[in-house]
Every structure is written in structure tokens, then in C-alpha cells.
């Protein structure tokens, strides 16, 4: 039983690491240009799926900080 729990935890950590590797270039891209409200909304939704991981949460915050003061997308951040 303990071994299965340990393996499951390792698997979840691996999934979170893979998600970080996938989302990092997407976040960098979105932060380097102005995107549509729909694109921004989708990215934030997808990042929230993994928000329990600290590295993904940092990516989420980075996107929010970039778009916080843009009035058109201000509403979707809340």
C-alpha cells in the first residue's frame, strides 16, 4: 500500500513537471505580445488546472501581472 502511494505521488510530480515544461514557452509567448481575450482566458484556465504546483502558480501570476492593467482583459482576471 505504501509503495503504491509513493508511486502515485511520483507520477503526479512527473505530470506537474511535464505541465511546467509545456506551459513555460506558452507563458513566455503570451507575455511577449498582446493576445486576444479568448487566448488569455484559455491559457489562464489551463494553468489553473495545475495551480497546486508552485512553479505553475508562478507562471499564472506572471501572466496576470502582464495583463493586469489592460482594460479589455481586466475583467477575466477576476
mmCIF file with all atom_site columns, N, CA, C and O in Angstrom, residues 29-68:
data_model
loop_
_atom_site.group_PDB
_atom_site.id
_atom_site.type_symbol
_atom_site.label_atom_id
_atom_site.label_alt_id
_atom_site.label_comp_id
_atom_site.label_asym_id
_atom_site.label_entity_id
_atom_site.label_seq_id
_atom_site.pdbx_PDB_ins_code
_atom_site.Cartn_x
_atom_site.Cartn_y
_atom_site.Cartn_z
_atom_site.occupancy
_atom_site.B_iso_or_equiv
_atom_site.pdbx_formal_charge
_atom_site.auth_seq_id
_atom_site.auth_comp_id
_atom_site.auth_asym_id
_atom_site.auth_atom_id
_atom_site.pdbx_PDB_model_num
ATOM 1   N N  . UNK A 1 29 ? 5.550   33.245 -24.490 1.00 0.00 ? 29 UNK A N  1
ATOM 2   C CA . UNK A 1 29 ? 4.999   33.779 -25.730 1.00 0.00 ? 29 UNK A CA 1
ATOM 3   C C  . UNK A 1 29 ? 3.886   34.782 -25.451 1.00 0.00 ? 29 UNK A C  1
ATOM 4   O O  . UNK A 1 29 ? 3.869   35.885 -26.007 1.00 0.00 ? 29 UNK A O  1
ATOM 5   N N  . UNK A 1 30 ? 2.962   34.434 -24.580 1.00 0.00 ? 30 UNK A N  1
ATOM 6   C CA . UNK A 1 30 ? 1.835   35.302 -24.263 1.00 0.00 ? 30 UNK A CA 1
ATOM 7   C C  . UNK A 1 30 ? 2.310   36.596 -23.586 1.00 0.00 ? 30 UNK A C  1
ATOM 8   O O  . UNK A 1 30 ? 1.734   37.661 -23.806 1.00 0.00 ? 30 UNK A O  1
ATOM 9   N N  . UNK A 1 31 ? 3.361   36.500 -22.803 1.00 0.00 ? 31 UNK A N  1
ATOM 10  C CA . UNK A 1 31 ? 3.874   37.685 -22.122 1.00 0.00 ? 31 UNK A CA 1
ATOM 11  C C  . UNK A 1 31 ? 4.724   38.564 -23.039 1.00 0.00 ? 31 UNK A C  1
ATOM 12  O O  . UNK A 1 31 ? 5.006   39.708 -22.706 1.00 0.00 ? 31 UNK A O  1
ATOM 13  N N  . UNK A 1 32 ? 5.114   38.057 -24.178 1.00 0.00 ? 32 UNK A N  1
ATOM 14  C CA . UNK A 1 32 ? 5.952   38.828 -25.089 1.00 0.00 ? 32 UNK A CA 1
ATOM 15  C C  . UNK A 1 32 ? 5.147   39.585 -26.138 1.00 0.00 ? 32 UNK A C  1
ATOM 16  O O  . UNK A 1 32 ? 5.708   40.339 -26.918 1.00 0.00 ? 32 UNK A O  1
ATOM 17  N N  . UNK A 1 33 ? 3.849   39.377 -26.166 1.00 0.00 ? 33 UNK A N  1
ATOM 18  C CA . UNK A 1 33 ? 2.997   40.049 -27.152 1.00 0.00 ? 33 UNK A CA 1
ATOM 19  C C  . UNK A 1 33 ? 1.622   40.288 -26.536 1.00 0.00 ? 33 UNK A C  1
ATOM 20  O O  . UNK A 1 33 ? 1.344   39.845 -25.431 1.00 0.00 ? 33 UNK A O  1
ATOM 21  N N  . UNK A 1 34 ? 0.796   40.999 -27.248 1.00 0.00 ? 34 UNK A N  1
ATOM 22  C CA . UNK A 1 34 ? -0.578  41.213 -26.810 1.00 0.00 ? 34 UNK A CA 1
ATOM 23  C C  . UNK A 1 34 ? -1.458  40.156 -27.460 1.00 0.00 ? 34 UNK A C  1
ATOM 24  O O  . UNK A 1 34 ? -1.394  39.949 -28.666 1.00 0.00 ? 34 UNK A O  1
ATOM 25  N N  . UNK A 1 35 ? -2.247  39.473 -26.638 1.00 0.00 ? 35 UNK A N  1
ATOM 26  C CA . UNK A 1 35 ? -3.083  38.384 -27.131 1.00 0.00 ? 35 UNK A CA 1
ATOM 27  C C  . UNK A 1 35 ? -4.551  38.741 -26.988 1.00 0.00 ? 35 UNK A C  1
ATOM 28  O O  . UNK A 1 35 ? -4.922  39.683 -26.277 1.00 0.00 ? 35 UNK A O  1
ATOM 29  N N  . UNK A 1 36 ? -5.388  37.960 -27.640 1.00 0.00 ? 36 UNK A N  1
ATOM 30  C CA . UNK A 1 36 ? -6.831  38.181 -27.543 1.00 0.00 ? 36 UNK A CA 1
ATOM 31  C C  . UNK A 1 36 ? -7.329  37.754 -26.162 1.00 0.00 ? 36 UNK A C  1
ATOM 32  O O  . UNK A 1 36 ? -6.682  36.982 -25.446 1.00 0.00 ? 36 UNK A O  1
ATOM 33  N N  . UNK A 1 37 ? -8.488  38.252 -25.832 1.00 0.00 ? 37 UNK A N  1
ATOM 34  C CA . UNK A 1 37 ? -9.110  37.880 -24.564 1.00 0.00 ? 37 UNK A CA 1
ATOM 35  C C  . UNK A 1 37 ? -9.356  36.384 -24.489 1.00 0.00 ? 37 UNK A C  1
ATOM 36  O O  . UNK A 1 37 ? -9.150  35.753 -23.456 1.00 0.00 ? 37 UNK A O  1
ATOM 37  N N  . UNK A 1 38 ? -9.781  35.797 -25.601 1.00 0.00 ? 38 UNK A N  1
ATOM 38  C CA . UNK A 1 38 ? -10.054 34.355 -25.625 1.00 0.00 ? 38 UNK A CA 1
ATOM 39  C C  . UNK A 1 38 ? -8.785  33.541 -25.388 1.00 0.00 ? 38 UNK A C  1
ATOM 40  O O  . UNK A 1 38 ? -8.795  32.582 -24.613 1.00 0.00 ? 38 UNK A O  1
ATOM 41  N N  . UNK A 1 39 ? -7.700  33.914 -26.038 1.00 0.00 ? 39 UNK A N  1
ATOM 42  C CA . UNK A 1 39 ? -6.439  33.184 -25.859 1.00 0.00 ? 39 UNK A CA 1
ATOM 43  C C  . UNK A 1 39 ? -5.951  33.300 -24.424 1.00 0.00 ? 39 UNK A C  1
ATOM 44  O O  . UNK A 1 39 ? -5.515  32.314 -23.815 1.00 0.00 ? 39 UNK A O  1
ATOM 45  N N  . UNK A 1 40 ? -6.038  34.493 -23.878 1.00 0.00 ? 40 UNK A N  1
ATOM 46  C CA . UNK A 1 40 ? -5.608  34.707 -22.499 1.00 0.00 ? 40 UNK A CA 1
ATOM 47  C C  . UNK A 1 40 ? -6.480  33.915 -21.535 1.00 0.00 ? 40 UNK A C  1
ATOM 48  O O  . UNK A 1 40 ? -5.969  33.251 -20.621 1.00 0.00 ? 40 UNK A O  1
ATOM 49  N N  . UNK A 1 41 ? -7.771  33.936 -21.753 1.00 0.00 ? 41 UNK A N  1
ATOM 50  C CA . UNK A 1 41 ? -8.689  33.214 -20.887 1.00 0.00 ? 41 UNK A CA 1
ATOM 51  C C  . UNK A 1 41 ? -8.420  31.714 -20.910 1.00 0.00 ? 41 UNK A C  1
ATOM 52  O O  . UNK A 1 41 ? -8.402  31.059 -19.860 1.00 0.00 ? 41 UNK A O  1
ATOM 53  N N  . UNK A 1 42 ? -8.195  31.169 -22.089 1.00 0.00 ? 42 UNK A N  1
ATOM 54  C CA . UNK A 1 42 ? -7.900  29.738 -22.196 1.00 0.00 ? 42 UNK A CA 1
ATOM 55  C C  . UNK A 1 42 ? -6.606  29.377 -21.465 1.00 0.00 ? 42 UNK A C  1
ATOM 56  O O  . UNK A 1 42 ? -6.563  28.384 -20.729 1.00 0.00 ? 42 UNK A O  1
ATOM 57  N N  . UNK A 1 43 ? -5.573  30.176 -21.669 1.00 0.00 ? 43 UNK A N  1
ATOM 58  C CA . UNK A 1 43 ? -4.302  29.879 -21.006 1.00 0.00 ? 43 UNK A CA 1
ATOM 59  C C  . UNK A 1 43 ? -4.457  29.922 -19.496 1.00 0.00 ? 43 UNK A C  1
ATOM 60  O O  . UNK A 1 43 ? -3.975  29.024 -18.791 1.00 0.00 ? 43 UNK A O  1
ATOM 61  N N  . UNK A 1 44 ? -5.127  30.940 -18.980 1.00 0.00 ? 44 UNK A N  1
ATOM 62  C CA . UNK A 1 44 ? -5.313  31.034 -17.535 1.00 0.00 ? 44 UNK A CA 1
ATOM 63  C C  . UNK A 1 44 ? -6.133  29.863 -16.998 1.00 0.00 ? 44 UNK A C  1
ATOM 64  O O  . UNK A 1 44 ? -5.817  29.325 -15.932 1.00 0.00 ? 44 UNK A O  1
ATOM 65  N N  . UNK A 1 45 ? -7.151  29.464 -17.728 1.00 0.00 ? 45 UNK A N  1
ATOM 66  C CA . UNK A 1 45 ? -7.941  28.299 -17.313 1.00 0.00 ? 45 UNK A CA 1
ATOM 67  C C  . UNK A 1 45 ? -7.085  27.043 -17.243 1.00 0.00 ? 45 UNK A C  1
ATOM 68  O O  . UNK A 1 45 ? -7.168  26.267 -16.284 1.00 0.00 ? 45 UNK A O  1
ATOM 69  N N  . UNK A 1 46 ? -6.268  26.834 -18.254 1.00 0.00 ? 46 UNK A N  1
ATOM 70  C CA . UNK A 1 46 ? -5.419  25.643 -18.282 1.00 0.00 ? 46 UNK A CA 1
ATOM 71  C C  . UNK A 1 46 ? -4.366  25.676 -17.183 1.00 0.00 ? 46 UNK A C  1
ATOM 72  O O  . UNK A 1 46 ? -4.050  24.646 -16.580 1.00 0.00 ? 46 UNK A O  1
ATOM 73  N N  . UNK A 1 47 ? -3.823  26.849 -16.914 1.00 0.00 ? 47 UNK A N  1
ATOM 74  C CA . UNK A 1 47 ? -2.831  26.960 -15.838 1.00 0.00 ? 47 UNK A CA 1
ATOM 75  C C  . UNK A 1 47 ? -3.461  26.664 -14.478 1.00 0.00 ? 47 UNK A C  1
ATOM 76  O O  . UNK A 1 47 ? -2.819  26.061 -13.610 1.00 0.00 ? 47 UNK A O  1
ATOM 77  N N  . UNK A 1 48 ? -4.709  27.066 -14.307 1.00 0.00 ? 48 UNK A N  1
ATOM 78  C CA . UNK A 1 48 ? -5.372  26.819 -13.021 1.00 0.00 ? 48 UNK A CA 1
ATOM 79  C C  . UNK A 1 48 ? -5.553  25.340 -12.720 1.00 0.00 ? 48 UNK A C  1
ATOM 80  O O  . UNK A 1 48 ? -5.634  24.949 -11.560 1.00 0.00 ? 48 UNK A O  1
ATOM 81  N N  . UNK A 1 49 ? -5.601  24.516 -13.748 1.00 0.00 ? 49 UNK A N  1
ATOM 82  C CA . UNK A 1 49 ? -5.721  23.071 -13.537 1.00 0.00 ? 49 UNK A CA 1
ATOM 83  C C  . UNK A 1 49 ? -4.541  22.568 -12.697 1.00 0.00 ? 49 UNK A C  1
ATOM 84  O O  . UNK A 1 49 ? -4.701  21.676 -11.860 1.00 0.00 ? 49 UNK A O  1
ATOM 85  N N  . UNK A 1 50 ? -3.366  23.177 -12.891 1.00 0.00 ? 50 UNK A N  1
ATOM 86  C CA . UNK A 1 50 ? -2.160  22.734 -12.200 1.00 0.00 ? 50 UNK A CA 1
ATOM 87  C C  . UNK A 1 50 ? -1.700  23.735 -11.148 1.00 0.00 ? 50 UNK A C  1
ATOM 88  O O  . UNK A 1 50 ? -0.536  23.711 -10.721 1.00 0.00 ? 50 UNK A O  1
ATOM 89  N N  . UNK A 1 51 ? -2.578  24.614 -10.696 1.00 0.00 ? 51 UNK A N  1
ATOM 90  C CA . UNK A 1 51 ? -2.190  25.678 -9.772  1.00 0.00 ? 51 UNK A CA 1
ATOM 91  C C  . UNK A 1 51 ? -1.741  25.170 -8.404  1.00 0.00 ? 51 UNK A C  1
ATOM 92  O O  . UNK A 1 51 ? -1.164  25.929 -7.636  1.00 0.00 ? 51 UNK A O  1
ATOM 93  N N  . UNK A 1 52 ? -1.972  23.906 -8.116  1.00 0.00 ? 52 UNK A N  1
ATOM 94  C CA . UNK A 1 52 ? -1.484  23.359 -6.848  1.00 0.00 ? 52 UNK A CA 1
ATOM 95  C C  . UNK A 1 52 ? 0.033   23.195 -6.855  1.00 0.00 ? 52 UNK A C  1
ATOM 96  O O  . UNK A 1 52 ? 0.650   23.028 -5.801  1.00 0.00 ? 52 UNK A O  1
ATOM 97  N N  . UNK A 1 53 ? 0.640   23.296 -8.046  1.00 0.00 ? 53 UNK A N  1
ATOM 98  C CA . UNK A 1 53 ? 2.089   23.224 -8.170  1.00 0.00 ? 53 UNK A CA 1
ATOM 99  C C  . UNK A 1 53 ? 2.656   24.640 -8.131  1.00 0.00 ? 53 UNK A C  1
ATOM 100 O O  . UNK A 1 53 ? 2.204   25.521 -8.859  1.00 0.00 ? 53 UNK A O  1
ATOM 101 N N  . UNK A 1 54 ? 3.636   24.855 -7.292  1.00 0.00 ? 54 UNK A N  1
ATOM 102 C CA . UNK A 1 54 ? 4.180   26.202 -7.084  1.00 0.00 ? 54 UNK A CA 1
ATOM 103 C C  . UNK A 1 54 ? 4.763   26.810 -8.361  1.00 0.00 ? 54 UNK A C  1
ATOM 104 O O  . UNK A 1 54 ? 4.579   28.002 -8.629  1.00 0.00 ? 54 UNK A O  1
ATOM 105 N N  . UNK A 1 55 ? 5.436   26.012 -9.173  1.00 0.00 ? 55 UNK A N  1
ATOM 106 C CA . UNK A 1 55 ? 6.037   26.548 -10.402 1.00 0.00 ? 55 UNK A CA 1
ATOM 107 C C  . UNK A 1 55 ? 4.968   26.991 -11.395 1.00 0.00 ? 55 UNK A C  1
ATOM 108 O O  . UNK A 1 55 ? 5.122   28.015 -12.066 1.00 0.00 ? 55 UNK A O  1
ATOM 109 N N  . UNK A 1 56 ? 3.879   26.251 -11.486 1.00 0.00 ? 56 UNK A N  1
ATOM 110 C CA . UNK A 1 56 ? 2.780   26.630 -12.376 1.00 0.00 ? 56 UNK A CA 1
ATOM 111 C C  . UNK A 1 56 ? 2.095   27.887 -11.840 1.00 0.00 ? 56 UNK A C  1
ATOM 112 O O  . UNK A 1 56 ? 1.717   28.780 -12.603 1.00 0.00 ? 56 UNK A O  1
ATOM 113 N N  . UNK A 1 57 ? 1.955   27.978 -10.535 1.00 0.00 ? 57 UNK A N  1
ATOM 114 C CA . UNK A 1 57 ? 1.350   29.163 -9.931  1.00 0.00 ? 57 UNK A CA 1
ATOM 115 C C  . UNK A 1 57 ? 2.180   30.409 -10.238 1.00 0.00 ? 57 UNK A C  1
ATOM 116 O O  . UNK A 1 57 ? 1.626   31.478 -10.494 1.00 0.00 ? 57 UNK A O  1
ATOM 117 N N  . UNK A 1 58 ? 3.485   30.269 -10.249 1.00 0.00 ? 58 UNK A N  1
ATOM 118 C CA . UNK A 1 58 ? 4.362   31.388 -10.621 1.00 0.00 ? 58 UNK A CA 1
ATOM 119 C C  . UNK A 1 58 ? 4.094   31.811 -12.069 1.00 0.00 ? 58 UNK A C  1
ATOM 120 O O  . UNK A 1 58 ? 4.039   33.009 -12.373 1.00 0.00 ? 58 UNK A O  1
ATOM 121 N N  . UNK A 1 59 ? 3.898   30.842 -12.962 1.00 0.00 ? 59 UNK A N  1
ATOM 122 C CA . UNK A 1 59 ? 3.579   31.165 -14.353 1.00 0.00 ? 59 UNK A CA 1
ATOM 123 C C  . UNK A 1 59 ? 2.237   31.894 -14.440 1.00 0.00 ? 59 UNK A C  1
ATOM 124 O O  . UNK A 1 59 ? 2.096   32.875 -15.183 1.00 0.00 ? 59 UNK A O  1
ATOM 125 N N  . UNK A 1 60 ? 1.257   31.423 -13.687 1.00 0.00 ? 60 UNK A N  1
ATOM 126 C CA . UNK A 1 60 ? -0.056  32.055 -13.669 1.00 0.00 ? 60 UNK A CA 1
ATOM 127 C C  . UNK A 1 60 ? 0.060   33.515 -13.222 1.00 0.00 ? 60 UNK A C  1
ATOM 128 O O  . UNK A 1 60 ? -0.501  34.423 -13.847 1.00 0.00 ? 60 UNK A O  1
ATOM 129 N N  . UNK A 1 61 ? 0.798   33.740 -12.160 1.00 0.00 ? 61 UNK A N  1
ATOM 130 C CA . UNK A 1 61 ? 0.985   35.096 -11.650 1.00 0.00 ? 61 UNK A CA 1
ATOM 131 C C  . UNK A 1 61 ? 1.707   35.979 -12.661 1.00 0.00 ? 61 UNK A C  1
ATOM 132 O O  . UNK A 1 61 ? 1.392   37.167 -12.782 1.00 0.00 ? 61 UNK A O  1
ATOM 133 N N  . UNK A 1 62 ? 2.649   35.415 -13.374 1.00 0.00 ? 62 UNK A N  1
ATOM 134 C CA . UNK A 1 62 ? 3.378   36.178 -14.384 1.00 0.00 ? 62 UNK A CA 1
ATOM 135 C C  . UNK A 1 62 ? 2.433   36.688 -15.462 1.00 0.00 ? 62 UNK A C  1
ATOM 136 O O  . UNK A 1 62 ? 2.501   37.857 -15.864 1.00 0.00 ? 62 UNK A O  1
ATOM 137 N N  . UNK A 1 63 ? 1.548   35.832 -15.930 1.00 0.00 ? 63 UNK A N  1
ATOM 138 C CA . UNK A 1 63 ? 0.577   36.234 -16.947 1.00 0.00 ? 63 UNK A CA 1
ATOM 139 C C  . UNK A 1 63 ? -0.371  37.287 -16.378 1.00 0.00 ? 63 UNK A C  1
ATOM 140 O O  . UNK A 1 63 ? -0.650  38.302 -17.030 1.00 0.00 ? 63 UNK A O  1
ATOM 141 N N  . UNK A 1 64 ? -0.845  37.086 -15.166 1.00 0.00 ? 64 UNK A N  1
ATOM 142 C CA . UNK A 1 64 ? -1.758  38.048 -14.548 1.00 0.00 ? 64 UNK A CA 1
ATOM 143 C C  . UNK A 1 64 ? -1.107  39.409 -14.394 1.00 0.00 ? 64 UNK A C  1
ATOM 144 O O  . UNK A 1 64 ? -1.729  40.438 -14.666 1.00 0.00 ? 64 UNK A O  1
ATOM 145 N N  . UNK A 1 65 ? 0.148   39.428 -13.982 1.00 0.00 ? 65 UNK A N  1
ATOM 146 C CA . UNK A 1 65 ? 0.847   40.707 -13.825 1.00 0.00 ? 65 UNK A CA 1
ATOM 147 C C  . UNK A 1 65 ? 1.025   41.421 -15.159 1.00 0.00 ? 65 UNK A C  1
ATOM 148 O O  . UNK A 1 65 ? 0.942   42.638 -15.230 1.00 0.00 ? 65 UNK A O  1
ATOM 149 N N  . UNK A 1 66 ? 1.269   40.676 -16.198 1.00 0.00 ? 66 UNK A N  1
ATOM 150 C CA . UNK A 1 66 ? 1.452   41.262 -17.524 1.00 0.00 ? 66 UNK A CA 1
ATOM 151 C C  . UNK A 1 66 ? 0.168   41.950 -17.989 1.00 0.00 ? 66 UNK A C  1
ATOM 152 O O  . UNK A 1 66 ? 0.203   43.036 -18.561 1.00 0.00 ? 66 UNK A O  1
ATOM 153 N N  . UNK A 1 67 ? -0.974  41.329 -17.755 1.00 0.00 ? 67 UNK A N  1
ATOM 154 C CA . UNK A 1 67 ? -2.235  41.817 -18.300 1.00 0.00 ? 67 UNK A CA 1
ATOM 155 C C  . UNK A 1 67 ? -3.119  42.529 -17.279 1.00 0.00 ? 67 UNK A C  1
ATOM 156 O O  . UNK A 1 67 ? -4.242  42.910 -17.600 1.00 0.00 ? 67 UNK A O  1
ATOM 157 N N  . UNK A 1 68 ? -2.644  42.754 -16.096 1.00 0.00 ? 68 UNK A N  1
ATOM 158 C CA . UNK A 1 68 ? -3.459  43.328 -15.032 1.00 0.00 ? 68 UNK A CA 1
ATOM 159 C C  . UNK A 1 68 ? -4.041  44.683 -15.401 1.00 0.00 ? 68 UNK A C  1
ATOM 160 O O  . UNK A 1 68 ? -5.196  44.972 -15.117 1.00 0.00 ? 68 UNK A O  1
#
